[in-house]
CSV table of C-alpha atoms and ligand atoms in Angstrom, one decimal:
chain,number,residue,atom,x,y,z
A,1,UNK,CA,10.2,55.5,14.6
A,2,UNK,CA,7.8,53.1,15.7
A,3,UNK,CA,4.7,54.9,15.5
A,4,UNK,CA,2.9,53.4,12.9
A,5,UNK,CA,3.7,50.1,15.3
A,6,UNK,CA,2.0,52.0,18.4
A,7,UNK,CA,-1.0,53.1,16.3
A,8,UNK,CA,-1.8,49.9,15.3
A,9,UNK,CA,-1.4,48.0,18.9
A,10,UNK,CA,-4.0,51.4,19.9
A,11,UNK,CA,-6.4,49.8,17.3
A,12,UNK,CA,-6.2,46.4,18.2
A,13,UNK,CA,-6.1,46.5,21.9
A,14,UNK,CA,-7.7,49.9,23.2
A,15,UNK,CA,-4.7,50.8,25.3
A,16,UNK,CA,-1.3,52.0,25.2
A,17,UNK,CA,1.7,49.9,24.6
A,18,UNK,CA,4.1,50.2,27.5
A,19,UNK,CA,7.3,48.5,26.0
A,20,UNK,CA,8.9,47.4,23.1
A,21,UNK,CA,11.2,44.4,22.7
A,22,UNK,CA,13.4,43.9,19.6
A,23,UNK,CA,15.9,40.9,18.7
A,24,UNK,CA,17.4,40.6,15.7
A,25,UNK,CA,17.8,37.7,12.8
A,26,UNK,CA,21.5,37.0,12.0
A,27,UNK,CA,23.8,35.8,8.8
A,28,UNK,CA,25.9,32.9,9.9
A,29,UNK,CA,29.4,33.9,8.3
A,30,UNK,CA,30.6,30.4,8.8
A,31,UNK,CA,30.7,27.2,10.4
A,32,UNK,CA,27.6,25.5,9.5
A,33,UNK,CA,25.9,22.8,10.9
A,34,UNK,CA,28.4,22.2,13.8
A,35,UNK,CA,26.6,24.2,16.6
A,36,UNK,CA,25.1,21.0,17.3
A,37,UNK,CA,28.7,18.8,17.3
A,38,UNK,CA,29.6,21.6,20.4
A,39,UNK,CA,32.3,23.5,17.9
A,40,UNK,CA,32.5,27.1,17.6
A,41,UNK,CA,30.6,29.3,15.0
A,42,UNK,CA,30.7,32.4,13.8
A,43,UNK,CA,27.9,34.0,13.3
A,44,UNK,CA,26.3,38.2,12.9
A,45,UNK,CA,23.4,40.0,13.9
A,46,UNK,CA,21.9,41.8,10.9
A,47,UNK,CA,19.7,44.7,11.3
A,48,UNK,CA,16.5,43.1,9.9
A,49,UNK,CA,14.8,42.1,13.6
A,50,UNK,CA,11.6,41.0,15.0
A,51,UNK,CA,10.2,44.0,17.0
A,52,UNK,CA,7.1,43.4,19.6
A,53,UNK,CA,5.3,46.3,20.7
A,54,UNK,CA,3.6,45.2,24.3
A,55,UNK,CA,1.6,45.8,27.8
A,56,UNK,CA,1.3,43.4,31.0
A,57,UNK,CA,-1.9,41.7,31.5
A,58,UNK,CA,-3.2,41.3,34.8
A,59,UNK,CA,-3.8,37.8,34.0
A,60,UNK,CA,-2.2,35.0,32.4
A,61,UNK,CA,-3.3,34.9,29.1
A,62,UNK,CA,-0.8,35.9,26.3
A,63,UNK,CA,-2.8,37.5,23.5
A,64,UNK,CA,-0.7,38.3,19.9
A,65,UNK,CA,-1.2,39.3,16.7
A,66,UNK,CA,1.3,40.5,14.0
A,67,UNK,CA,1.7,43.3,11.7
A,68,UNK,CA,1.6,40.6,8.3
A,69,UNK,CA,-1.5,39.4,7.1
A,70,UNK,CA,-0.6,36.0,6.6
A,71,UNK,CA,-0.2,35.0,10.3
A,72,UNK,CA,-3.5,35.1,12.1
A,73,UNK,CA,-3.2,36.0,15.8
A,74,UNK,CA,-2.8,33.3,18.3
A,75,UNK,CA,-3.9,33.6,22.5
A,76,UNK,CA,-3.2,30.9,25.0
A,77,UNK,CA,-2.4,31.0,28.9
A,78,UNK,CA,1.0,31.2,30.3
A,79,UNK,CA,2.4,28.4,32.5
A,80,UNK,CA,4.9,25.9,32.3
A,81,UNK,CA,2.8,23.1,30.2
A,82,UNK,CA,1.2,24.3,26.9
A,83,UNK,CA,0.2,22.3,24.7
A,84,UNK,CA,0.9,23.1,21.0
A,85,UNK,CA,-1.0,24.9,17.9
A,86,UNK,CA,-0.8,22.2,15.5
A,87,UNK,CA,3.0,21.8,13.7
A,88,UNK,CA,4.2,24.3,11.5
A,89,UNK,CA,1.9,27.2,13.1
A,90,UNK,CA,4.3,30.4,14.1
A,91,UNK,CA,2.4,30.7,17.0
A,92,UNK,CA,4.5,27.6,18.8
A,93,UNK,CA,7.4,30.0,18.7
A,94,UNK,CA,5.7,32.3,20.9
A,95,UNK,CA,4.5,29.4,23.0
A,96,UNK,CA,7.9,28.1,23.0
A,97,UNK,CA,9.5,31.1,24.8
A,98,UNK,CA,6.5,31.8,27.2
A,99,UNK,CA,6.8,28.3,28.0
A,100,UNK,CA,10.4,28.2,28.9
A,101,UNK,CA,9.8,31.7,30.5
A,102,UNK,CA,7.9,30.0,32.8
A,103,UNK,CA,9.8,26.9,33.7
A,104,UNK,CA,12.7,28.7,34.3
A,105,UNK,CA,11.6,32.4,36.5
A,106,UNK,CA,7.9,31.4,37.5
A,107,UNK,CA,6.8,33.7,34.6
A,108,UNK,CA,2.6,34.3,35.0
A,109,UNK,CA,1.8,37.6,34.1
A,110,UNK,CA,0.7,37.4,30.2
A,111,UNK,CA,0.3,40.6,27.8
A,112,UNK,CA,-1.3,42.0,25.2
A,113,UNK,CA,1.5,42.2,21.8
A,114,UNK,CA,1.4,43.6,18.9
A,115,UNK,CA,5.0,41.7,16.6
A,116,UNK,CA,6.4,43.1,13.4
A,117,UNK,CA,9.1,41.5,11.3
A,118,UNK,CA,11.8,42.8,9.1
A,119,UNK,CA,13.4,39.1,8.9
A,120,UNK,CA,12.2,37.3,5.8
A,121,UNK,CA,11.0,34.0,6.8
A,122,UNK,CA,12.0,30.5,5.8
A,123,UNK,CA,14.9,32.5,4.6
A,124,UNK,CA,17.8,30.7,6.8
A,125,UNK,CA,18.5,34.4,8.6
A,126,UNK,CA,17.4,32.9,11.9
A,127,UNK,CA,13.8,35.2,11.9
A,128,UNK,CA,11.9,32.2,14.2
A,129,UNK,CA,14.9,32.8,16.8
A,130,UNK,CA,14.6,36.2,16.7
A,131,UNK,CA,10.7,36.0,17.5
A,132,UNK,CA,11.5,33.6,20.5
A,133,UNK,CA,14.2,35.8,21.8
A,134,UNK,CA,12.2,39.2,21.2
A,135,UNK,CA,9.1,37.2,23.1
A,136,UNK,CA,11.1,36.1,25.6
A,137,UNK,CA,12.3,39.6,26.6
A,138,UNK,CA,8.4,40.6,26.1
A,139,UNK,CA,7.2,37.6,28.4
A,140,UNK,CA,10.4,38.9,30.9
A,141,UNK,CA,9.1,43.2,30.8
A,142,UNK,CA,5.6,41.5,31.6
A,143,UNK,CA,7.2,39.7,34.8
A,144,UNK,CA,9.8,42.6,35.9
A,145,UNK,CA,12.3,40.0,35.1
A,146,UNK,CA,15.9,41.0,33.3
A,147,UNK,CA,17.4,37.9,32.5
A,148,UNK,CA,21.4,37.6,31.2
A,149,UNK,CA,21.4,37.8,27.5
A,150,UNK,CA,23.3,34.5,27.7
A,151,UNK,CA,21.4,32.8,30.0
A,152,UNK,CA,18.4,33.8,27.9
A,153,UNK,CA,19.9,32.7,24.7
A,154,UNK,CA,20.6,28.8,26.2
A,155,UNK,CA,17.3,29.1,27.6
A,156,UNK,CA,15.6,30.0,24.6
A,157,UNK,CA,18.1,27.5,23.0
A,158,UNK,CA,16.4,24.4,24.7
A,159,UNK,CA,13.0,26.1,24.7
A,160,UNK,CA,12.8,26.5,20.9
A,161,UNK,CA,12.9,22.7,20.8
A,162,UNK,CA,9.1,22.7,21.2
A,163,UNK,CA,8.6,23.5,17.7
A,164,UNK,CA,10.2,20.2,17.2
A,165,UNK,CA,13.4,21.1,15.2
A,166,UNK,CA,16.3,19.9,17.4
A,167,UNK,CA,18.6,23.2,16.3
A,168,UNK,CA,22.0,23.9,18.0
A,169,UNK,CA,22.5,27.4,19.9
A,170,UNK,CA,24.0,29.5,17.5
A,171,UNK,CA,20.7,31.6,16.5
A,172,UNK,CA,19.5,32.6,19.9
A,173,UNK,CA,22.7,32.8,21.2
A,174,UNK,CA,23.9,35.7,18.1
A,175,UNK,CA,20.3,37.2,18.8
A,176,UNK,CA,20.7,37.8,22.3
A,177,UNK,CA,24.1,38.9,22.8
A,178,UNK,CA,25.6,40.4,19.5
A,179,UNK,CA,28.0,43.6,19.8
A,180,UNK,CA,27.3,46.3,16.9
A,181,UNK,CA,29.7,46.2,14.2
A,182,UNK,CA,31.1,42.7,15.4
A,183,UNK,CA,30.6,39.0,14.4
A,184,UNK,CA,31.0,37.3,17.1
A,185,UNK,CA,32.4,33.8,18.1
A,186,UNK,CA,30.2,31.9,19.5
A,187,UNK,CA,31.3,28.8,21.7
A,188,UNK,CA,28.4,26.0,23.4
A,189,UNK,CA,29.0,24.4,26.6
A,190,UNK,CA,29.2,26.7,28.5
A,191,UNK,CA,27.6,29.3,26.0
A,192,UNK,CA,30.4,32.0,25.2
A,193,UNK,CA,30.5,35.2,23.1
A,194,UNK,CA,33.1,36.7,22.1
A,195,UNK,CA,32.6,39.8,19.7
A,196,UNK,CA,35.1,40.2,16.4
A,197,UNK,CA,35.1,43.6,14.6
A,198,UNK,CA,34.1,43.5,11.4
A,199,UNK,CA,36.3,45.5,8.7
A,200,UNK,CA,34.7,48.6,8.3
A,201,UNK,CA,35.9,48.2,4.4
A,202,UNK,CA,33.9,44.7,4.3
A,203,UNK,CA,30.2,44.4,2.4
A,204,UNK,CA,28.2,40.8,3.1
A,205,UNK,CA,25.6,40.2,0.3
A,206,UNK,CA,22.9,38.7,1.2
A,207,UNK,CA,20.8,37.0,-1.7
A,208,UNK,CA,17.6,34.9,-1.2
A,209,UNK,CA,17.3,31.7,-3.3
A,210,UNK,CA,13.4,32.1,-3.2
A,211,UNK,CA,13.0,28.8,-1.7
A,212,UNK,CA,11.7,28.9,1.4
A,213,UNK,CA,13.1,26.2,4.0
A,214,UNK,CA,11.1,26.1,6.9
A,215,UNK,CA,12.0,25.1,9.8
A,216,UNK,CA,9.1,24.1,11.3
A,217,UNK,CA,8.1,22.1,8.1
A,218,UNK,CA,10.2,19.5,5.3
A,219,UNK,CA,13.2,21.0,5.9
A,220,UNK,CA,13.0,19.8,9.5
A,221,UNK,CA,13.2,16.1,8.7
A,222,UNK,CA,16.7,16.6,6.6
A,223,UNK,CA,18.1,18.9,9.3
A,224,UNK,CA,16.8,16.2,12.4
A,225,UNK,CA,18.6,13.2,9.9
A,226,UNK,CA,21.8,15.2,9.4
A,227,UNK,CA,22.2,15.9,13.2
A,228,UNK,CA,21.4,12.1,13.6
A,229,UNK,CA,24.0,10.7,10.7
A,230,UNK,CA,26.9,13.0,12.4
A,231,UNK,CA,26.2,11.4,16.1
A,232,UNK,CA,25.9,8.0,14.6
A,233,UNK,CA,29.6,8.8,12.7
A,234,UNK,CA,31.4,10.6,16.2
A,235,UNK,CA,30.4,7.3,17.7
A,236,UNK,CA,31.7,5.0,15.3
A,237,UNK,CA,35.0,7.5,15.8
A,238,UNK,CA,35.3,7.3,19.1
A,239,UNK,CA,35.1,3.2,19.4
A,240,UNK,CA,38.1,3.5,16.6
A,241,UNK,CA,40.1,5.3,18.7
A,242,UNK,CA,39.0,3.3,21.7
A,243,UNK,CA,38.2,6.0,23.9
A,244,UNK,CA,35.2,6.2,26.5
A,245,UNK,CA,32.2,7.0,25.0
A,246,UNK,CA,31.0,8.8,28.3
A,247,UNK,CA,34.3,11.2,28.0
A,248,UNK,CA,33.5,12.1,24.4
A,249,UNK,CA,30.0,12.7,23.8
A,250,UNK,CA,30.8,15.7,21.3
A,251,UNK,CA,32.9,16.5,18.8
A,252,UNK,CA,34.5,19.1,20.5
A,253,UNK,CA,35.4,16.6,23.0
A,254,UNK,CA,37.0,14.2,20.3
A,255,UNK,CA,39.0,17.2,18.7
A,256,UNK,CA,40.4,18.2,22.3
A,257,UNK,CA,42.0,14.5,22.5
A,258,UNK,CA,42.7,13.8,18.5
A,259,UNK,CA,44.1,16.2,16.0
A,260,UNK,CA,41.8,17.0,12.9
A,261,UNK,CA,43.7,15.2,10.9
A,262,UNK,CA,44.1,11.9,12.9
A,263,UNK,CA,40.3,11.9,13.1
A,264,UNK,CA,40.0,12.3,9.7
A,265,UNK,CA,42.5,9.8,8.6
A,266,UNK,CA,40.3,7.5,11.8
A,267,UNK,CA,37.2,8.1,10.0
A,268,UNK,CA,38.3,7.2,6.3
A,269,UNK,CA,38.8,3.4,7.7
A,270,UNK,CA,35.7,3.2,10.1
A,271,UNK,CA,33.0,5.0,8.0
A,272,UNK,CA,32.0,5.1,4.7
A,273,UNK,CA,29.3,6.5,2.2
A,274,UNK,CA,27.5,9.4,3.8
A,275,UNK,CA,28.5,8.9,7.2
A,276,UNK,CA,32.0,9.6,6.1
A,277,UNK,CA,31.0,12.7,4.2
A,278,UNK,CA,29.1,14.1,7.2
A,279,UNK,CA,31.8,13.2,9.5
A,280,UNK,CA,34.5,14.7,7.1
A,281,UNK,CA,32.3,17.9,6.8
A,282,UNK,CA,31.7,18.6,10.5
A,283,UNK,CA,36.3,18.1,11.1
A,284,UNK,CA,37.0,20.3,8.4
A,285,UNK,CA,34.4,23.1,9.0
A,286,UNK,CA,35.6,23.1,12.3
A,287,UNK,CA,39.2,23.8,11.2
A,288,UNK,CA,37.7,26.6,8.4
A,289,UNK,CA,36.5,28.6,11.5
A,290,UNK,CA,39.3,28.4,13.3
A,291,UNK,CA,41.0,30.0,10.2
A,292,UNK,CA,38.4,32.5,9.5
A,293,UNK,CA,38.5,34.2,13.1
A,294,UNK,CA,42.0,35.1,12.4
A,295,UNK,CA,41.7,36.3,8.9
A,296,UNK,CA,38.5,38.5,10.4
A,297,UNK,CA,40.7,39.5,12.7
A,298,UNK,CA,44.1,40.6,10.6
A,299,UNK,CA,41.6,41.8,7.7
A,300,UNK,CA,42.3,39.5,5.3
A,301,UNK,CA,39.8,39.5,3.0
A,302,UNK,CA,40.6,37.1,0.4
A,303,UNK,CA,41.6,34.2,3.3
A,304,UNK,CA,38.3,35.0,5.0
A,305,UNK,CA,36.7,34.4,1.2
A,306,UNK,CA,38.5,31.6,0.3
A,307,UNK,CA,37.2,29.3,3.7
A,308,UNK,CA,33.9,30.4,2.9
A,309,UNK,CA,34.4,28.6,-0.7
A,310,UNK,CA,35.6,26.1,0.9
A,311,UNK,CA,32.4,25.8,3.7
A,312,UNK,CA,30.3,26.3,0.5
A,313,UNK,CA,32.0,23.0,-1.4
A,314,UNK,CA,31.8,21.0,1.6
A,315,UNK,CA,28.1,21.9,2.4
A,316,UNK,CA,27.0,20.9,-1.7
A,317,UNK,CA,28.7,17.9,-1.5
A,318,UNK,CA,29.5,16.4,1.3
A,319,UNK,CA,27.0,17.7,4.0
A,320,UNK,CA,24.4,17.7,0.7
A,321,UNK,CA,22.6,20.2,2.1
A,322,UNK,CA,22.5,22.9,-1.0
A,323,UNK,CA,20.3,23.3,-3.5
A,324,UNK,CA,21.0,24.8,-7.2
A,325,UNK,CA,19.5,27.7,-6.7
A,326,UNK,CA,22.2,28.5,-4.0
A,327,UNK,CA,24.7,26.9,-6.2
A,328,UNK,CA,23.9,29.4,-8.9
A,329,UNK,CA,23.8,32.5,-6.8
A,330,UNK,CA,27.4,31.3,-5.2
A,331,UNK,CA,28.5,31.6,-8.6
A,332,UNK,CA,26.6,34.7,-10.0
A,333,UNK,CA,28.4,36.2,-6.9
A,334,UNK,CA,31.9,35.1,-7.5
A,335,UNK,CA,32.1,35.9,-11.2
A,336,UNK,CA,30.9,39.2,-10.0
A,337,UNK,CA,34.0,40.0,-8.1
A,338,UNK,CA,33.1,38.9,-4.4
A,339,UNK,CA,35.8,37.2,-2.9
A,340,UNK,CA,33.7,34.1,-1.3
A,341,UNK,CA,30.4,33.0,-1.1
A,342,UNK,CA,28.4,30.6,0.7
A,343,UNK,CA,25.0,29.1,1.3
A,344,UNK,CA,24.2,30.0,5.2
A,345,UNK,CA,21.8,29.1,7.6
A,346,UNK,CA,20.8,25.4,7.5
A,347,UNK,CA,20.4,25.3,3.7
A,348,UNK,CA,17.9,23.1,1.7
A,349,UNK,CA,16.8,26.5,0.4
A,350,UNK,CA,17.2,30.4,2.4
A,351,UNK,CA,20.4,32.4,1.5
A,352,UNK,CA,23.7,32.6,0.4
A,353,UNK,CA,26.4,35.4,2.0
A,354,UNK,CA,28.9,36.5,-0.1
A,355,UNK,CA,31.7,38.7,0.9
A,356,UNK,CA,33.2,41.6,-1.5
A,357,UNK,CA,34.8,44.9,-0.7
A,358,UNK,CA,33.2,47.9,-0.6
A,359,UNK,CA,33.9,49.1,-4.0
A,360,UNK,CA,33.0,46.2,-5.4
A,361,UNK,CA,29.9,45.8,-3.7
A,362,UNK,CA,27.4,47.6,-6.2
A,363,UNK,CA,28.5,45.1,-8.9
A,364,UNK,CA,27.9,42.0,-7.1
A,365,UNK,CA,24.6,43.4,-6.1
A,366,UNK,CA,23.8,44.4,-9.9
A,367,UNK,CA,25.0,41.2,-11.5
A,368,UNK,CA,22.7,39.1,-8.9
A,369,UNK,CA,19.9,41.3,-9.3
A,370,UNK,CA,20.0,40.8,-13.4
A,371,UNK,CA,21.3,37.1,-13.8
A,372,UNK,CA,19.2,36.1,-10.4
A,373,UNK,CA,16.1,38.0,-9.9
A,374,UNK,CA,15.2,39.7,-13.3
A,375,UNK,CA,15.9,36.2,-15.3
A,376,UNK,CA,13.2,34.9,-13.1
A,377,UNK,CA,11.1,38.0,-13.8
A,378,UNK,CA,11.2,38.2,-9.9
A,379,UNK,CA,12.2,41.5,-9.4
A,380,UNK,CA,9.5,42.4,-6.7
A,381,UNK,CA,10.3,42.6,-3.0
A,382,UNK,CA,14.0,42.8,-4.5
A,383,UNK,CA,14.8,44.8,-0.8
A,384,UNK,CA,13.3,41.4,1.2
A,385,UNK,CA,15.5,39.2,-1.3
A,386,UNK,CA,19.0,41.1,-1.9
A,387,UNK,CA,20.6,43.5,0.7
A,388,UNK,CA,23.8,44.3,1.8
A,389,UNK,CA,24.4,43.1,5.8
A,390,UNK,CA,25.1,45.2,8.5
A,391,UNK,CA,26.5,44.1,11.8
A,392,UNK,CA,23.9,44.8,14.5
A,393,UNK,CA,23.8,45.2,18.3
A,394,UNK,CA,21.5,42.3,20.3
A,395,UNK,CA,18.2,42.4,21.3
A,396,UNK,CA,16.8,45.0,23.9
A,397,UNK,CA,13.9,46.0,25.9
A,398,UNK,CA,12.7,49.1,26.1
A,399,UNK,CA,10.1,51.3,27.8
A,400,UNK,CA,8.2,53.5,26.1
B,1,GLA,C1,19.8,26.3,12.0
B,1,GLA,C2,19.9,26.0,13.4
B,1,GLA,C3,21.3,26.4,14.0
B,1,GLA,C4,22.4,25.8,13.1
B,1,GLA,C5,22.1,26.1,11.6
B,1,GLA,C6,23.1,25.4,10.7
B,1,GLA,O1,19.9,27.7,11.8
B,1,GLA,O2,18.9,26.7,14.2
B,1,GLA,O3,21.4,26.0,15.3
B,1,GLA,O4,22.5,24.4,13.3
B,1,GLA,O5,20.8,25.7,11.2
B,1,GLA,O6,24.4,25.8,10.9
């Protein structure tokens, strides 16, 4: 299965690859952009993944390349200081988990690695957490280390931080620990996971936009400012309420004290403009997820497709983080029978999920394909841009 993988390490490095790592990217079903408020998400592991073929060095140097032409190969030493490639290079990914690696277990023995990618990139389907998950589980076969795929994910969590984006948990967290043929909901603080089957009657389209948000570049600077505005409006929240800002430092800690609603009705008379709209966004997101575990759970289709309009409306307008590309692929996939449909990942660009049945599934995928990709004479790499999700199982290690 991976032998074209293992001939190719063979050419590069002379030797036989010992292991193979795997973790894969994920579709966020909903609850976006409140990882980082502390409130529960509920994200799935797809089965597009970042796979690194690898063998322990007897030194400390950590020497990579990758299967795609457009990323030249990066080496550096392993330790708990390294100093970055310069911003927006994918080698600080691989830096970032070797780094943390290090901090955490004494990590020192580097490798030789040969990474392939299935994820599209920039795409909002989480394919730089899946590298620094996958590279953390190489950097831990290297060191005989077997880390807990949740301690690895809050690890990986903080490490991924290097790269300078200040993301919440939710994409290493799905990465490390997802359960095949579940979503899973995923709680911060202590990290939890707990897996929700998905129908097995249930098809989630996934459609690119074909603008690419990264996250180590412009997209960066909206996400940082969002994550900003929200703090500045839970603050403003709490002194309204008059409770101690030391007690309430998230907005999981305001909603354990204050209904939804009260903090809404609170933040109508102590915010306005976009610090309103944020704040508003973050409360009733939070509520949306709530609903959605239980309609994933009794199979209710249409209520599971129905929050995820409702996620999408509040993301375009009062989060402002869509764009109308994923505006018009929402659509296309709604007149095309799916029952919801929403931008997910971070947004700015990346892709929209949309949820149909399985009968219906061929003609949501047509209508996008025509009214989406062929209008834009874009047809090519249609299987990178347009694909039906499949709940996947966490990343593994392997030896080989
Ligand atoms: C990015 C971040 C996540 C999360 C989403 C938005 O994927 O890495 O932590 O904040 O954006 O929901």
């Amino acid at each position: 299965m991976h032998e074209q993988l293992v001939h190719t390490f063979r050419e590069r490095y002379g030797s036989e690859p010992t292991h193979l790592a795997r973790a894969p990217g994920r579709v966020n079903l909903i609850g976006e952009h409140i990882d980082y408020a502390g409130l529960p998400v509920l994200p799935m592991a797809i089965q597009r993944e970042v796979r690194i073929t690898f063998r322990p060095r007897d030194d400390r140097i950590v020497l990579a390349a990758t299967t795609d032409p457009d990323f030249a190969p990066c080496h550096f030493e392993l330790g708990p200081d390294i100093s970055p490639y310069d911003d927006g290079d994918w080698g600080n990914y691989l830096k970032a988990a070797a780094q943390g690696m290090a901090q955490a277990y004494g990590a020192e023995r580097g490798l030789d690695a040969l990474i392939e990618s299935s994820v599209p990139v920039a795409a909002g389907l989480s394919s730089s957490s899946a590298l620094v998950i996958a590279s953390a589980l190489a950097v831990a076969g290297s060191n005989d280390l077997e880390p807990d795929p949740i301690e690895l994910a809050e690890l990986m969590a903080e490490a991924e931080q290097y790269v300078g984006t200040r993301g919440g948990g939710m994409d290493q967290a799905i990465s490390a620990g997802a359960v095949a043929g579940c979503a899973a909901r995923v709680e911060f603080d202590p990290l939890r996971l707990e897996p929700v089957p998905v129908p097995e009657d249930w098809r989630f389209v996934v459609a690119h936009s074909l603008v690419q948000a990264h996250k180590s570049g412009g997209a960066r600077a909206v996400y940082n400012r969002r994550r900003a505005e929200t703090e500045e409006a839970l603050a403003r929240v709490v002194v309204q309420f008059s409770l101690p800002a030391a007690e309430v430092g998230s907005y999981r800690d305001l909603l354990e004290r204050v209904p939804g609603s009260e903090a809404l009705a609170a933040g109508e008379v102590c915010l306005e403009g976009d610090l309103l709209k944020r704040f508003r966004h973050v409360v009733t997101e939070n509520e949306r997820v709530v609903r959605a575990e239980v309609t994933l759970r009794c199979g209710s289709r249409d209520g599971f497709g129905m929050l995820m309009n409702g996620s999408h409306a509040s993301l375009a307008d009062d989060y402002e983080v869509s764009i109308p590309e994923l505006d018009e692929l929402v659509g296309i996939a709604r007149d095309a029978g799916a029952v919801g449909a929403r931008l997910t990942g971070a947004g700015m660009g990346g892709c929209i999920v949309a949820l149909c049945a399985r009968e219906n599934v061929n003609e949501v995928l047509a209508a996008i394909q025509d009214r989406f990709y062929a209008a834009r004479d874009r047809l090519d790499d249609l299987d990178d841009h347009l694909f039906v999700a499949e709940p996947a199982p966490g990343a593994s290690i392997e030896k080989m």
